[in-house]
Short mmCIF file of C-alpha atoms in Angstrom, two decimals:
data_model
loop_
_atom_site.label_atom_id
_atom_site.label_comp_id
_atom_site.label_asym_id
_atom_site.label_seq_id
_atom_site.Cartn_x
_atom_site.Cartn_y
_atom_site.Cartn_z
CA MET A 1 -10.31 23.60 10.23
CA GLU A 2 -7.66 22.43 7.74
CA ASN A 3 -6.80 19.52 10.03
CA ARG A 4 -10.45 18.45 9.98
CA ASN A 5 -10.40 18.67 6.20
CA VAL A 6 -7.28 16.50 6.03
CA ILE A 7 -8.88 13.77 8.14
CA ARG A 8 -12.20 14.20 6.30
CA PHE A 9 -10.52 13.84 2.91
CA ALA A 10 -8.55 10.91 4.28
CA PHE A 11 -11.74 9.14 5.32
CA ALA A 12 -13.30 9.85 1.92
CA VAL A 13 -10.25 8.47 0.12
CA GLY A 14 -10.09 5.71 2.73
CA GLY A 15 -13.58 4.62 1.74
CA PHE A 16 -12.53 4.03 -1.87
CA THR A 17 -9.20 2.59 -0.79
CA MET A 18 -11.04 0.27 1.56
CA LEU A 19 -13.30 -0.77 -1.31
CA SER A 20 -10.21 -1.62 -3.31
CA ARG A 21 -8.74 -3.55 -0.36
CA VAL A 22 -11.97 -5.51 0.13
CA LEU A 23 -12.10 -6.33 -3.58
CA GLY A 24 -8.45 -7.26 -3.33
CA MET A 25 -9.28 -9.63 -0.50
CA VAL A 26 -12.03 -11.21 -2.59
CA ARG A 27 -9.59 -11.66 -5.47
CA ASP A 28 -7.00 -13.21 -3.13
CA VAL A 29 -9.53 -15.61 -1.61
CA LEU A 30 -10.50 -16.77 -5.11
CA THR A 31 -6.86 -17.00 -6.20
CA ALA A 32 -5.89 -18.94 -3.07
CA GLY A 33 -8.61 -21.50 -3.70
CA LEU A 34 -7.30 -22.05 -7.22
CA PHE A 35 -3.52 -21.97 -6.72
CA GLY A 36 -2.89 -22.25 -2.94
CA THR A 37 0.78 -21.98 -1.96
CA SER A 38 2.05 -23.82 -5.04
CA LEU A 39 5.21 -23.08 -7.00
CA GLU A 40 3.04 -21.56 -9.75
CA MET A 41 1.54 -19.07 -7.31
CA SER A 42 4.93 -18.26 -5.77
CA ALA A 43 6.36 -17.68 -9.25
CA PHE A 44 3.45 -15.34 -10.04
CA VAL A 45 4.02 -13.45 -6.78
CA VAL A 46 7.72 -12.92 -7.53
CA ALA A 47 7.00 -11.86 -11.14
CA PHE A 48 4.23 -9.48 -10.03
CA ARG A 49 6.66 -7.78 -7.61
CA ILE A 50 8.60 -6.36 -10.57
CA PRO A 51 5.88 -4.03 -11.97
CA ASN A 52 4.79 -3.24 -8.41
CA LEU A 53 8.32 -2.16 -7.58
CA PHE A 54 8.46 0.09 -10.64
CA ARG A 55 5.08 1.55 -9.67
CA ALA A 56 6.40 2.41 -6.22
CA LEU A 57 9.73 3.74 -7.50
CA PHE A 58 8.57 5.73 -10.54
CA GLY A 59 4.81 5.99 -10.20
CA GLU A 60 3.02 6.39 -6.89
CA GLY A 61 6.33 6.87 -5.08
CA ALA A 62 9.11 9.06 -6.38
CA LEU A 63 7.55 10.58 -9.50
CA SER A 64 4.22 11.49 -7.92
CA SER A 65 5.88 12.87 -4.80
CA ALA A 66 8.27 14.97 -6.87
CA PHE A 67 5.66 16.08 -9.39
CA ILE A 68 2.84 17.25 -7.11
CA PRO A 69 4.73 20.04 -5.25
CA VAL A 70 6.28 21.41 -8.47
CA PHE A 71 3.01 21.19 -10.41
CA MET A 72 1.08 22.94 -7.63
CA ASP A 73 3.74 25.62 -7.31
CA SER A 74 3.62 26.18 -11.08
CA ARG A 75 -0.17 26.53 -10.97
CA ARG A 76 0.08 29.02 -8.11
CA THR A 77 2.88 31.19 -9.50
CA GLU A 78 2.73 30.78 -13.30
CA GLY A 79 -0.87 29.83 -14.02
CA GLU A 80 -2.71 26.84 -15.45
CA PRO A 81 -1.28 26.88 -19.01
CA ALA A 82 2.31 26.75 -17.73
CA ALA A 83 1.41 23.94 -15.30
CA TRP A 84 -0.13 21.87 -18.09
CA ARG A 85 2.93 22.41 -20.30
CA LEU A 86 5.00 21.06 -17.43
CA ALA A 87 2.69 18.04 -17.13
CA ARG A 88 2.89 17.28 -20.87
CA ARG A 89 6.68 17.42 -20.84
CA VAL A 90 6.95 15.18 -17.79
CA VAL A 91 4.48 12.66 -19.26
CA THR A 92 6.33 12.60 -22.59
CA LEU A 93 9.76 12.05 -21.05
CA VAL A 94 8.61 9.52 -18.47
CA GLY A 95 6.56 7.61 -21.04
CA THR A 96 9.53 7.42 -23.42
CA PHE A 97 11.78 6.19 -20.61
CA LEU A 98 9.28 3.54 -19.50
CA LEU A 99 8.78 2.24 -23.03
CA GLY A 100 12.54 1.89 -23.28
CA VAL A 101 12.70 0.00 -19.98
CA VAL A 102 9.90 -2.34 -21.04
CA THR A 103 11.52 -3.02 -24.43
CA LEU A 104 14.93 -3.78 -22.92
CA GLY A 105 13.32 -5.90 -20.21
CA LEU A 106 11.41 -7.99 -22.74
CA ILE A 107 14.57 -8.57 -24.76
CA GLY A 108 16.54 -9.50 -21.64
CA ILE A 109 13.91 -11.93 -20.34
CA SER A 110 13.53 -13.57 -23.75
CA ALA A 111 17.31 -14.06 -23.91
CA ALA A 112 17.40 -15.48 -20.37
CA LEU A 113 14.73 -18.03 -21.26
CA LEU A 114 17.07 -19.45 -23.92
CA TRP A 115 19.75 -20.18 -21.32
CA PRO A 116 20.31 -23.97 -21.27
CA GLY A 117 20.96 -24.26 -17.53
CA LEU A 118 17.85 -22.36 -16.42
CA GLY A 119 16.51 -23.77 -13.13
CA GLU A 120 12.93 -24.80 -12.42
CA LYS A 121 12.13 -21.74 -10.31
CA ALA A 122 13.57 -19.24 -12.81
CA ALA A 123 11.77 -21.05 -15.63
CA ALA A 124 8.50 -20.59 -13.74
CA VAL A 125 9.07 -16.88 -12.94
CA LEU A 126 10.50 -15.44 -16.19
CA PRO A 127 7.58 -16.18 -18.60
CA LEU A 128 5.18 -14.53 -16.16
CA ALA A 129 7.52 -11.55 -15.76
CA ARG A 130 7.66 -11.15 -19.55
CA ILE A 131 3.86 -11.04 -19.79
CA MET A 132 3.40 -8.56 -16.93
CA LEU A 133 6.35 -6.24 -17.66
CA PRO A 134 4.34 -3.90 -19.96
CA TYR A 135 2.07 -3.28 -16.95
CA VAL A 136 4.97 -1.10 -15.76
CA PHE A 137 4.17 1.48 -18.45
CA PHE A 138 0.43 1.54 -17.85
CA ILE A 139 0.55 1.66 -14.05
CA CYS A 140 3.20 4.39 -13.92
CA MET A 141 1.26 6.53 -16.38
CA ALA A 142 -1.89 5.87 -14.34
CA ALA A 143 -0.04 6.86 -11.16
CA LEU A 144 1.06 10.13 -12.78
CA ALA A 145 -2.55 10.81 -13.77
CA MET A 146 -3.56 10.10 -10.18
CA ALA A 147 -0.99 12.66 -9.00
CA VAL A 148 -2.50 15.34 -11.26
CA LEU A 149 -6.02 14.60 -10.02
CA ASN A 150 -4.85 14.63 -6.38
CA SER A 151 -3.31 18.06 -6.92
CA TYR A 152 -6.82 19.24 -7.87
CA ARG A 153 -8.10 17.43 -4.77
CA LEU A 154 -10.15 15.04 -6.88
CA PHE A 155 -9.11 12.27 -4.54
CA SER A 156 -12.06 9.97 -5.16
CA VAL A 157 -11.31 9.30 -8.83
CA SER A 158 -7.68 8.42 -8.19
CA ALA A 159 -8.58 6.44 -5.06
CA PHE A 160 -10.98 4.25 -7.04
CA THR A 161 -8.48 3.56 -9.83
CA PRO A 162 -6.60 0.75 -7.99
CA ALA A 163 -9.91 -1.07 -7.51
CA LEU A 164 -10.09 -1.59 -11.27
CA LEU A 165 -7.16 -4.02 -11.09
CA ASN A 166 -9.02 -6.06 -8.51
CA ILE A 167 -12.31 -5.99 -10.44
CA THR A 168 -10.57 -7.14 -13.62
CA TRP A 169 -8.70 -9.83 -11.68
CA ILE A 170 -11.89 -11.14 -10.01
CA LEU A 171 -13.75 -11.37 -13.33
CA SER A 172 -10.82 -13.24 -14.85
CA ILE A 173 -10.44 -15.69 -11.95
CA LEU A 174 -14.18 -16.41 -12.06
CA PHE A 175 -14.81 -16.72 -15.79
CA ILE A 176 -11.55 -16.96 -17.76
CA VAL A 177 -8.80 -18.70 -15.81
CA PRO A 178 -10.84 -21.81 -14.82
CA ALA A 179 -11.80 -22.31 -18.48
CA VAL A 180 -8.14 -22.48 -19.56
CA ARG A 181 -6.95 -26.03 -20.15
CA GLY A 182 -3.43 -27.28 -19.47
CA GLY A 183 -3.09 -27.20 -15.70
CA ALA A 184 -1.94 -24.60 -13.15
CA SER A 185 1.15 -23.53 -15.13
CA VAL A 186 -1.00 -22.45 -18.09
CA GLN A 187 -3.78 -20.97 -15.96
CA ILE A 188 -1.32 -18.77 -14.07
CA ARG A 189 -0.20 -17.30 -17.40
CA ALA A 190 -3.79 -16.38 -18.17
CA LEU A 191 -3.86 -14.54 -14.85
CA ALA A 192 -0.67 -12.70 -15.82
CA TRP A 193 -2.35 -11.50 -19.03
CA THR A 194 -5.20 -10.22 -16.86
CA VAL A 195 -2.75 -7.97 -14.99
CA PHE A 196 -1.50 -6.59 -18.31
CA ALA A 197 -5.06 -5.74 -19.41
CA ALA A 198 -5.92 -4.18 -16.04
CA GLY A 199 -3.13 -1.63 -16.42
CA ALA A 200 -4.68 -0.27 -19.62
CA VAL A 201 -8.09 -0.12 -17.92
CA GLN A 202 -6.70 1.86 -14.96
CA LEU A 203 -5.14 4.45 -17.25
CA ALA A 204 -8.17 4.80 -19.52
CA TYR A 205 -10.55 5.29 -16.58
CA GLN A 206 -8.87 8.53 -15.51
CA ILE A 207 -8.80 10.23 -18.91
CA PRO A 208 -12.31 11.83 -18.68
CA SER A 209 -11.50 13.40 -15.29
CA LEU A 210 -8.15 14.64 -16.59
CA TRP A 211 -9.94 16.23 -19.54
CA ARG A 212 -12.35 18.03 -17.20
CA VAL A 213 -9.55 19.63 -15.16
CA GLY A 214 -7.75 20.88 -18.26
CA TRP A 215 -5.55 18.11 -19.68
CA ARG A 216 -5.23 17.88 -23.45
CA PRO A 217 -3.24 15.22 -25.31
CA GLY A 218 0.08 16.27 -26.76
CA VAL A 219 3.77 15.48 -26.99
CA ASP A 220 6.42 17.85 -25.68
CA SER A 221 9.91 16.55 -24.94
CA ASP A 222 11.56 19.83 -23.92
CA TRP A 223 13.75 18.50 -21.10
CA ARG A 224 15.47 21.88 -20.77
CA ASP A 225 12.44 23.37 -18.98
CA PRO A 226 13.71 24.31 -15.46
CA ARG A 227 10.50 22.98 -13.92
CA VAL A 228 10.97 19.62 -15.64
CA LYS A 229 14.54 19.46 -14.40
CA GLN A 230 13.28 20.30 -10.92
CA VAL A 231 10.84 17.37 -11.02
CA PHE A 232 13.50 14.90 -12.12
CA MET A 233 16.10 16.28 -9.72
CA LEU A 234 13.61 15.72 -6.91
CA MET A 235 12.62 12.33 -8.25
CA GLY A 236 16.13 10.98 -8.77
CA PRO A 237 17.24 10.57 -5.15
CA SER A 238 13.71 9.95 -3.93
CA ALA A 239 13.21 6.74 -5.89
CA LEU A 240 13.57 4.74 -2.68
CA GLY A 241 12.06 7.14 -0.15
CA LEU A 242 8.43 6.09 -0.46
CA ALA A 243 9.23 2.62 -1.82
CA VAL A 244 11.11 1.13 1.13
CA ASN A 245 8.27 -1.30 1.84
CA GLN A 246 8.03 -2.47 -1.79
CA VAL A 247 11.79 -2.96 -2.00
CA ASN A 248 11.73 -4.92 1.25
CA VAL A 249 8.92 -7.25 0.17
CA MET A 250 10.62 -7.78 -3.20
CA VAL A 251 13.80 -8.83 -1.38
CA ASN A 252 11.72 -11.02 0.94
CA SER A 253 10.09 -12.81 -2.01
CA LEU A 254 13.36 -13.48 -3.81
CA ILE A 255 15.08 -14.81 -0.69
CA ALA A 256 11.99 -16.84 0.22
CA LEU A 257 11.88 -18.54 -3.19
CA ARG A 258 15.63 -19.14 -3.32
CA TRP A 259 16.40 -20.21 0.27
CA VAL A 260 13.15 -21.07 2.06
CA GLY A 261 10.79 -23.07 -0.16
CA ASP A 262 8.43 -23.12 -3.15
CA TRP A 263 5.55 -22.26 -0.83
CA ALA A 264 7.17 -19.32 1.00
CA PRO A 265 6.60 -16.36 -1.38
CA SER A 266 2.89 -17.17 -1.70
CA ALA A 267 2.46 -17.65 2.08
CA LEU A 268 4.11 -14.26 2.66
CA PHE A 269 1.94 -12.72 -0.08
CA TYR A 270 -1.35 -13.81 1.51
CA ALA A 271 -0.17 -12.55 4.91
CA GLU A 272 0.80 -9.20 3.39
CA ARG A 273 -2.60 -8.88 1.78
CA LEU A 274 -4.25 -9.19 5.19
CA ILE A 275 -1.93 -6.49 6.50
CA TYR A 276 -2.76 -4.16 3.61
CA LEU A 277 -6.51 -4.44 4.26
CA PRO A 278 -6.60 -2.39 7.50
CA GLN A 279 -3.71 -0.24 6.33
CA GLY A 280 -5.89 0.87 3.42
CA ILE A 281 -8.58 2.22 5.73
CA LEU A 282 -6.62 5.31 6.65
CA ALA A 283 -2.83 5.03 6.26
CA THR A 284 -2.64 5.03 2.46
CA ALA A 285 -5.47 7.54 2.24
CA LEU A 286 -3.86 9.90 4.73
CA GLY A 287 -0.55 9.80 2.86
CA THR A 288 -2.40 10.61 -0.38
CA VAL A 289 -4.19 13.59 1.16
CA LEU A 290 -1.27 14.92 3.16
CA LEU A 291 1.12 15.51 0.25
CA PRO A 292 -0.86 18.25 -1.56
CA VAL A 293 -2.01 19.77 1.76
CA LEU A 294 1.52 19.87 3.17
CA SER A 295 2.83 21.15 -0.17
CA ASP A 296 0.44 24.11 0.10
CA PHE A 297 1.67 24.83 3.64
CA ALA A 298 5.32 24.49 2.58
CA THR A 299 4.88 26.85 -0.38
CA GLN A 300 3.45 29.45 2.01
CA LYS A 301 6.12 28.73 4.68
CA LYS A 302 3.45 27.75 7.20
CA HIS A 303 5.59 25.35 9.20
CA ALA A 304 3.43 25.55 12.31
CA GLU A 305 0.43 24.36 10.29
CA MET A 306 2.56 21.55 8.83
CA ARG A 307 3.56 20.39 12.32
CA GLU A 308 -0.05 20.46 13.49
CA ALA A 309 -1.31 18.49 10.46
CA ILE A 310 1.40 15.84 10.92
CA HIS A 311 0.72 15.54 14.66
CA HIS A 312 -3.03 15.37 14.16
CA GLY A 313 -2.79 12.84 11.35
CA LEU A 314 -0.35 10.54 13.12
CA ARG A 315 -2.39 10.37 16.33
CA THR A 316 -5.54 9.53 14.37
CA LEU A 317 -3.66 6.95 12.31
CA LEU A 318 -2.22 5.15 15.33
CA PHE A 319 -5.63 5.15 17.00
CA VAL A 320 -6.88 3.00 14.09
CA MET A 321 -3.76 0.95 13.36
CA VAL A 322 -2.98 -0.21 16.92
CA PRO A 323 -6.17 -2.27 17.42
CA ALA A 324 -5.87 -3.64 13.88
CA SER A 325 -2.31 -4.76 14.61
CA VAL A 326 -3.13 -6.37 17.94
CA GLY A 327 -6.28 -8.00 16.59
CA LEU A 328 -4.51 -9.62 13.62
CA PHE A 329 -1.75 -10.88 15.90
CA VAL A 330 -4.21 -12.58 18.24
CA LEU A 331 -6.59 -13.96 15.58
CA ALA A 332 -4.08 -14.74 12.80
CA GLY A 333 -4.97 -18.44 12.59
CA PRO A 334 -8.78 -18.12 12.62
CA VAL A 335 -8.75 -15.23 10.13
CA VAL A 336 -6.54 -17.06 7.62
CA GLN A 337 -8.55 -20.26 8.00
CA MET A 338 -11.86 -18.45 7.53
CA LEU A 339 -10.77 -16.53 4.44
CA PHE A 340 -8.44 -18.79 2.53
CA GLU A 341 -8.78 -22.45 3.53
CA GLN A 342 -10.60 -24.02 0.61
CA GLY A 343 -9.71 -25.86 -2.59
CA THR A 344 -5.96 -25.97 -3.13
CA PHE A 345 -5.32 -23.83 -0.03
CA ASN A 346 -5.08 -26.63 2.55
CA PRO A 347 -4.53 -26.66 6.37
CA ARG A 348 -0.76 -26.63 5.83
CA SER A 349 -1.10 -23.44 3.77
CA THR A 350 -3.22 -21.95 6.57
CA TRP A 351 -0.61 -22.80 9.19
CA LEU A 352 2.26 -21.31 7.16
CA THR A 353 0.36 -18.14 6.23
CA ALA A 354 -0.93 -17.56 9.79
CA ARG A 355 2.60 -17.81 11.16
CA ALA A 356 3.78 -15.16 8.70
CA LEU A 357 0.78 -12.97 9.54
CA SER A 358 1.54 -13.11 13.28
CA PHE A 359 5.00 -11.73 12.61
CA TYR A 360 3.78 -9.13 10.12
CA ALA A 361 0.96 -7.86 12.37
CA PRO A 362 3.06 -5.59 14.65
CA GLY A 363 4.17 -3.82 11.49
CA LEU A 364 0.82 -2.05 11.15
CA MET A 365 1.96 0.26 13.94
CA VAL A 366 5.15 1.22 12.09
CA PHE A 367 4.28 0.87 8.38
CA CYS A 368 2.05 3.93 8.74
CA LEU A 369 4.90 6.19 9.94
CA ALA A 370 6.41 6.66 6.49
CA LYS A 371 2.93 7.44 5.09
CA VAL A 372 2.93 10.57 7.27
CA PHE A 373 6.59 11.59 7.42
CA VAL A 374 7.75 11.04 3.83
CA PRO A 375 5.09 13.36 2.28
CA ALA A 376 6.28 16.06 4.69
CA PHE A 377 9.85 15.79 3.39
CA TYR A 378 8.67 15.86 -0.21
CA ALA A 379 6.42 18.85 0.48
CA LEU A 380 9.58 20.60 1.68
CA GLN A 381 11.25 19.39 -1.56
CA ASP A 382 13.78 17.43 0.50
CA THR A 383 14.20 14.05 -1.18
CA ARG A 384 17.71 13.27 -0.01
CA THR A 385 16.89 12.57 3.63
CA PRO A 386 14.19 9.92 2.99
CA VAL A 387 16.34 8.14 0.42
CA LYS A 388 19.38 7.98 2.70
CA ILE A 389 17.27 6.60 5.53
CA GLY A 390 15.50 4.28 3.10
CA LEU A 391 18.80 2.83 1.88
CA CYS A 392 19.80 2.13 5.47
CA ALA A 393 16.44 0.45 6.10
CA VAL A 394 16.73 -1.75 2.97
CA THR A 395 20.26 -2.75 4.00
CA LEU A 396 19.04 -3.62 7.48
CA ASN A 397 16.14 -5.64 6.03
CA PHE A 398 18.43 -7.58 3.69
CA THR A 399 20.86 -8.35 6.51
CA LEU A 400 18.11 -9.59 8.82
CA ASN A 401 16.60 -11.62 5.95
CA VAL A 402 19.86 -13.44 5.30
CA VAL A 403 20.33 -14.12 9.02
CA SER A 404 16.76 -15.46 9.27
CA ALA A 405 17.08 -17.66 6.17
CA LEU A 406 20.39 -19.14 7.31
CA THR A 407 19.77 -19.61 11.03
CA LEU A 408 16.08 -20.21 11.76
CA PRO A 409 14.36 -23.63 11.60
CA GLU A 410 12.77 -24.50 8.24
CA TYR A 411 9.18 -23.43 8.90
CA TRP A 412 10.20 -20.32 10.86
CA LYS A 413 12.40 -18.82 8.15
CA HIS A 414 9.54 -17.07 6.34
CA ALA A 415 8.26 -15.69 9.66
CA GLY A 416 11.73 -14.27 10.24
CA LEU A 417 11.57 -12.60 6.83
CA ALA A 418 8.25 -11.01 7.78
CA PHE A 419 9.56 -9.73 11.09
CA SER A 420 12.70 -8.37 9.37
CA THR A 421 10.42 -6.12 7.34
CA VAL A 422 8.71 -4.89 10.51
CA VAL A 423 12.02 -4.07 12.19
CA SER A 424 13.44 -2.27 9.15
CA GLU A 425 10.22 -0.29 8.59
CA GLY A 426 10.21 0.74 12.26
CA PHE A 427 13.82 1.87 11.93
CA ASN A 428 12.90 3.82 8.79
CA GLY A 429 9.90 5.54 10.43
CA LEU A 430 11.69 6.50 13.63
CA LEU A 431 14.67 8.01 11.81
CA LEU A 432 12.33 9.96 9.53
CA ALA A 433 10.62 11.37 12.63
CA VAL A 434 13.93 12.43 14.18
CA PHE A 435 15.13 14.23 11.05
CA LEU A 436 11.76 15.83 10.36
CA ARG A 437 11.76 17.25 13.89
CA ARG A 438 15.07 18.91 13.10
CA ARG A 439 13.54 20.54 10.02
CA LEU A 440 10.18 21.66 11.43
CA GLY A 441 10.63 21.76 15.19
CA PRO A 442 8.74 19.80 17.87
CA LEU A 443 6.01 17.59 16.45
CA GLY A 444 4.33 16.88 19.77
CA PHE A 445 5.77 13.41 20.30
CA ARG A 446 4.73 13.41 23.94
CA GLY A 447 1.08 13.61 22.91
CA ILE A 448 1.64 10.99 20.20
CA LEU A 449 3.26 8.57 22.66
CA ALA A 450 0.51 9.16 25.21
CA GLY A 451 -2.09 8.36 22.55
CA LEU A 452 -0.14 5.24 21.58
CA GLY A 453 -0.11 4.07 25.20
CA ARG A 454 -3.85 4.59 25.57
CA ALA A 455 -4.52 2.75 22.31
CA LEU A 456 -2.33 -0.20 23.35
CA ALA A 457 -4.09 -0.52 26.70
CA ALA A 458 -7.54 -0.49 25.11
CA ALA A 459 -6.36 -2.85 22.35
CA ALA A 460 -5.17 -5.36 24.97
CA ALA A 461 -8.68 -5.52 26.43
CA MET A 462 -10.08 -5.76 22.92
CA ALA A 463 -7.70 -8.64 22.06
CA ALA A 464 -8.63 -10.65 25.15
CA THR A 465 -12.32 -10.22 24.37
CA ALA A 466 -11.93 -11.20 20.72
CA TYR A 467 -9.69 -14.21 21.47
CA PHE A 468 -11.99 -15.83 24.00
CA ALA A 469 -15.13 -14.88 22.07
CA GLU A 470 -13.79 -16.53 18.91
CA ARG A 471 -12.91 -19.76 20.67
CA THR A 472 -16.24 -19.90 22.48
CA LEU A 473 -18.44 -18.92 19.53
CA THR A 474 -16.85 -21.16 16.91
CA THR A 475 -16.75 -24.16 19.27
CA TRP A 476 -20.46 -23.71 19.96
CA LEU A 477 -21.33 -23.05 16.30
CA TYR A 478 -19.47 -26.17 15.10
CA VAL A 479 -22.27 -28.18 16.75
CA TYR A 480 -24.97 -26.58 14.60
CA LEU A 481 -23.23 -25.44 11.40
CA PRO A 482 -20.68 -26.74 8.91
CA HIS A 483 -17.15 -25.71 9.85
CA LYS A 484 -16.75 -23.01 7.18
CA ALA A 485 -20.13 -21.48 8.03
CA ALA A 486 -19.26 -21.54 11.74
CA GLN A 487 -16.02 -19.69 11.00
CA ILE A 488 -17.76 -17.12 8.78
CA VAL A 489 -20.19 -16.35 11.62
CA GLY A 490 -17.90 -16.79 14.63
CA VAL A 491 -14.74 -14.94 13.59
CA PRO A 492 -16.40 -11.67 12.42
CA SER A 493 -18.66 -11.75 15.51
CA ALA A 494 -15.63 -12.02 17.77
CA ILE A 495 -13.92 -9.19 15.91
CA ALA A 496 -17.05 -7.03 16.22
CA LEU A 497 -17.18 -7.63 19.99
CA GLY A 498 -13.53 -6.66 20.26
CA VAL A 499 -14.08 -3.47 18.26
CA ILE A 500 -17.03 -2.53 20.50
CA VAL A 501 -14.85 -2.98 23.58
CA TYR A 502 -12.09 -0.83 22.07
CA PHE A 503 -14.32 2.07 21.10
CA ALA A 504 -16.30 1.82 24.35
CA LEU A 505 -13.08 2.20 26.33
CA ALA A 506 -12.02 5.08 24.11
CA ARG A 507 -15.37 6.74 24.80
CA ILE A 508 -15.37 6.05 28.54
CA PHE A 509 -11.82 7.33 29.04
CA ARG A 510 -12.31 10.18 26.56
CA PHE A 511 -9.47 9.46 24.15
CA PRO A 512 -8.81 12.73 22.25
CA GLU A 513 -8.17 10.74 19.06
CA LEU A 514 -11.76 9.50 19.05
CA GLY A 515 -12.78 13.15 19.10
CA PHE A 516 -10.56 13.81 16.05
CA VAL A 517 -12.45 11.14 14.13
CA PHE A 518 -15.88 12.39 15.22
CA ASP A 519 -14.97 16.00 14.43
CA ALA A 520 -13.94 15.02 10.90
CA LEU A 521 -17.16 13.07 10.36
CA ARG A 522 -19.33 15.86 11.80
CA ASN A 523 -17.57 18.40 9.61
CA LYS A 524 -18.24 16.24 6.56
CA LYS A 525 -21.95 15.99 7.42
CA ALA A 526 -22.17 19.73 8.07
CA LYS A 527 -20.66 20.49 4.67
CA LYS A 528 -23.15 18.18 2.99
CA ALA A 529 -26.06 19.83 4.82
CA ALA A 530 -24.82 23.31 3.88
CA ALA A 531 -24.37 22.45 0.21
CA PRO A 532 -26.90 24.16 -2.08
CA ALA A 533 -29.52 21.97 -3.70
CA PRO A 534 -28.81 21.10 -7.33
#
């Protein structure tokens, strides 16, 4: 029953996460039309990586993963007042640290901008980084608030919070940025100020829910509290464990801007955004739900239940991610053209982005591994193993990036950077699986691999259907409709046909993973039907 609840919660969170991803896609389509793959957009991408990296390291990654198990254990063993004292102390200390980081960063960037030999690319990146750096404080505080709400299983509020960035961004790109005079370099700064404002909105949105579960404002800097020390001791070595992907894409962007071309960071960014869309359906949601659930099991020493939840979650996740990965690989060009090719985003931008997407697409099958395995380690309060493996993965990614940038032909270098991320993430996920098996015992990898094989076979049939359907439909529609309209009708129709083929095969051959999904949905409906009338 708990496994059904995990998948059910994951689908609920996945709905809000998917909303955020869809809004994010809308924002990226609008941004692409305005800035394309220009130096200004690439500079914005590199500058935006900095607060995103801090969010992954100290917000949604290490801090949240260290805080949730200790906070839940404190609630269980010491009661609510003690747990809230712990939360206040952690918030006070983390907030003070982040304000210090932001202040020092602003001073450092301002000093760097006075350097007489500053290059064109650095001069484009640093002003944007200075504007967006305070977002670090807001987003990390918001991520800590999300962790508290997740520990109370109020997943929907925290899952909707990231959508507020996208909503604010969309409103700005529609009504504010185009009205700014002075060209793309000035308009991109207006967009950077939008990011700053969105951080404050994300934090403020969660305050009413925090109040309802028991939070009250206050300052308490008692770092000697053993529970506080436990949180920071867990957080310290785990700063890379959940953030391997963010570190890798940050490295990719820097190398792309320095050694590949002005267009490369933005082309990689648009490709990544298309990867994050299907990943948000279940992978991010499942990782969010698994941490508090696995923490409960770990506190009660229920290792068998932990193994079952991990096995169940991973099989369901791969069942969804495999067709998404194969589909994006096959239809990379048509999807990028349909979504982004307009305004400043020209056919050359489409070609460069689609090539990156083709090499990123296989990663959907491995990016999800850490979303399942890392929460299990943190639930066991083992942060050392993920960080050691993560450091190895980042080193591997950097090595492969340098090799790609130095050896591949000019317009293949960025594709090599994308594939380096896939390889290093796969290495990270597989090693996590091996070490977790040593901690918990057999995780049922034979069943997982069998499910993966079935999904790949069905996805191959799906891909063939979608590929030929897209070519046939769009060619026919070009006769009757404008090209963009033909793409908007033809590409989604081809994808829908492919999805029907995939799920029909799963139904015909009775894939157990399809049953997992249906069981979770039926359980959700049954709970709604059994709920008393208000």
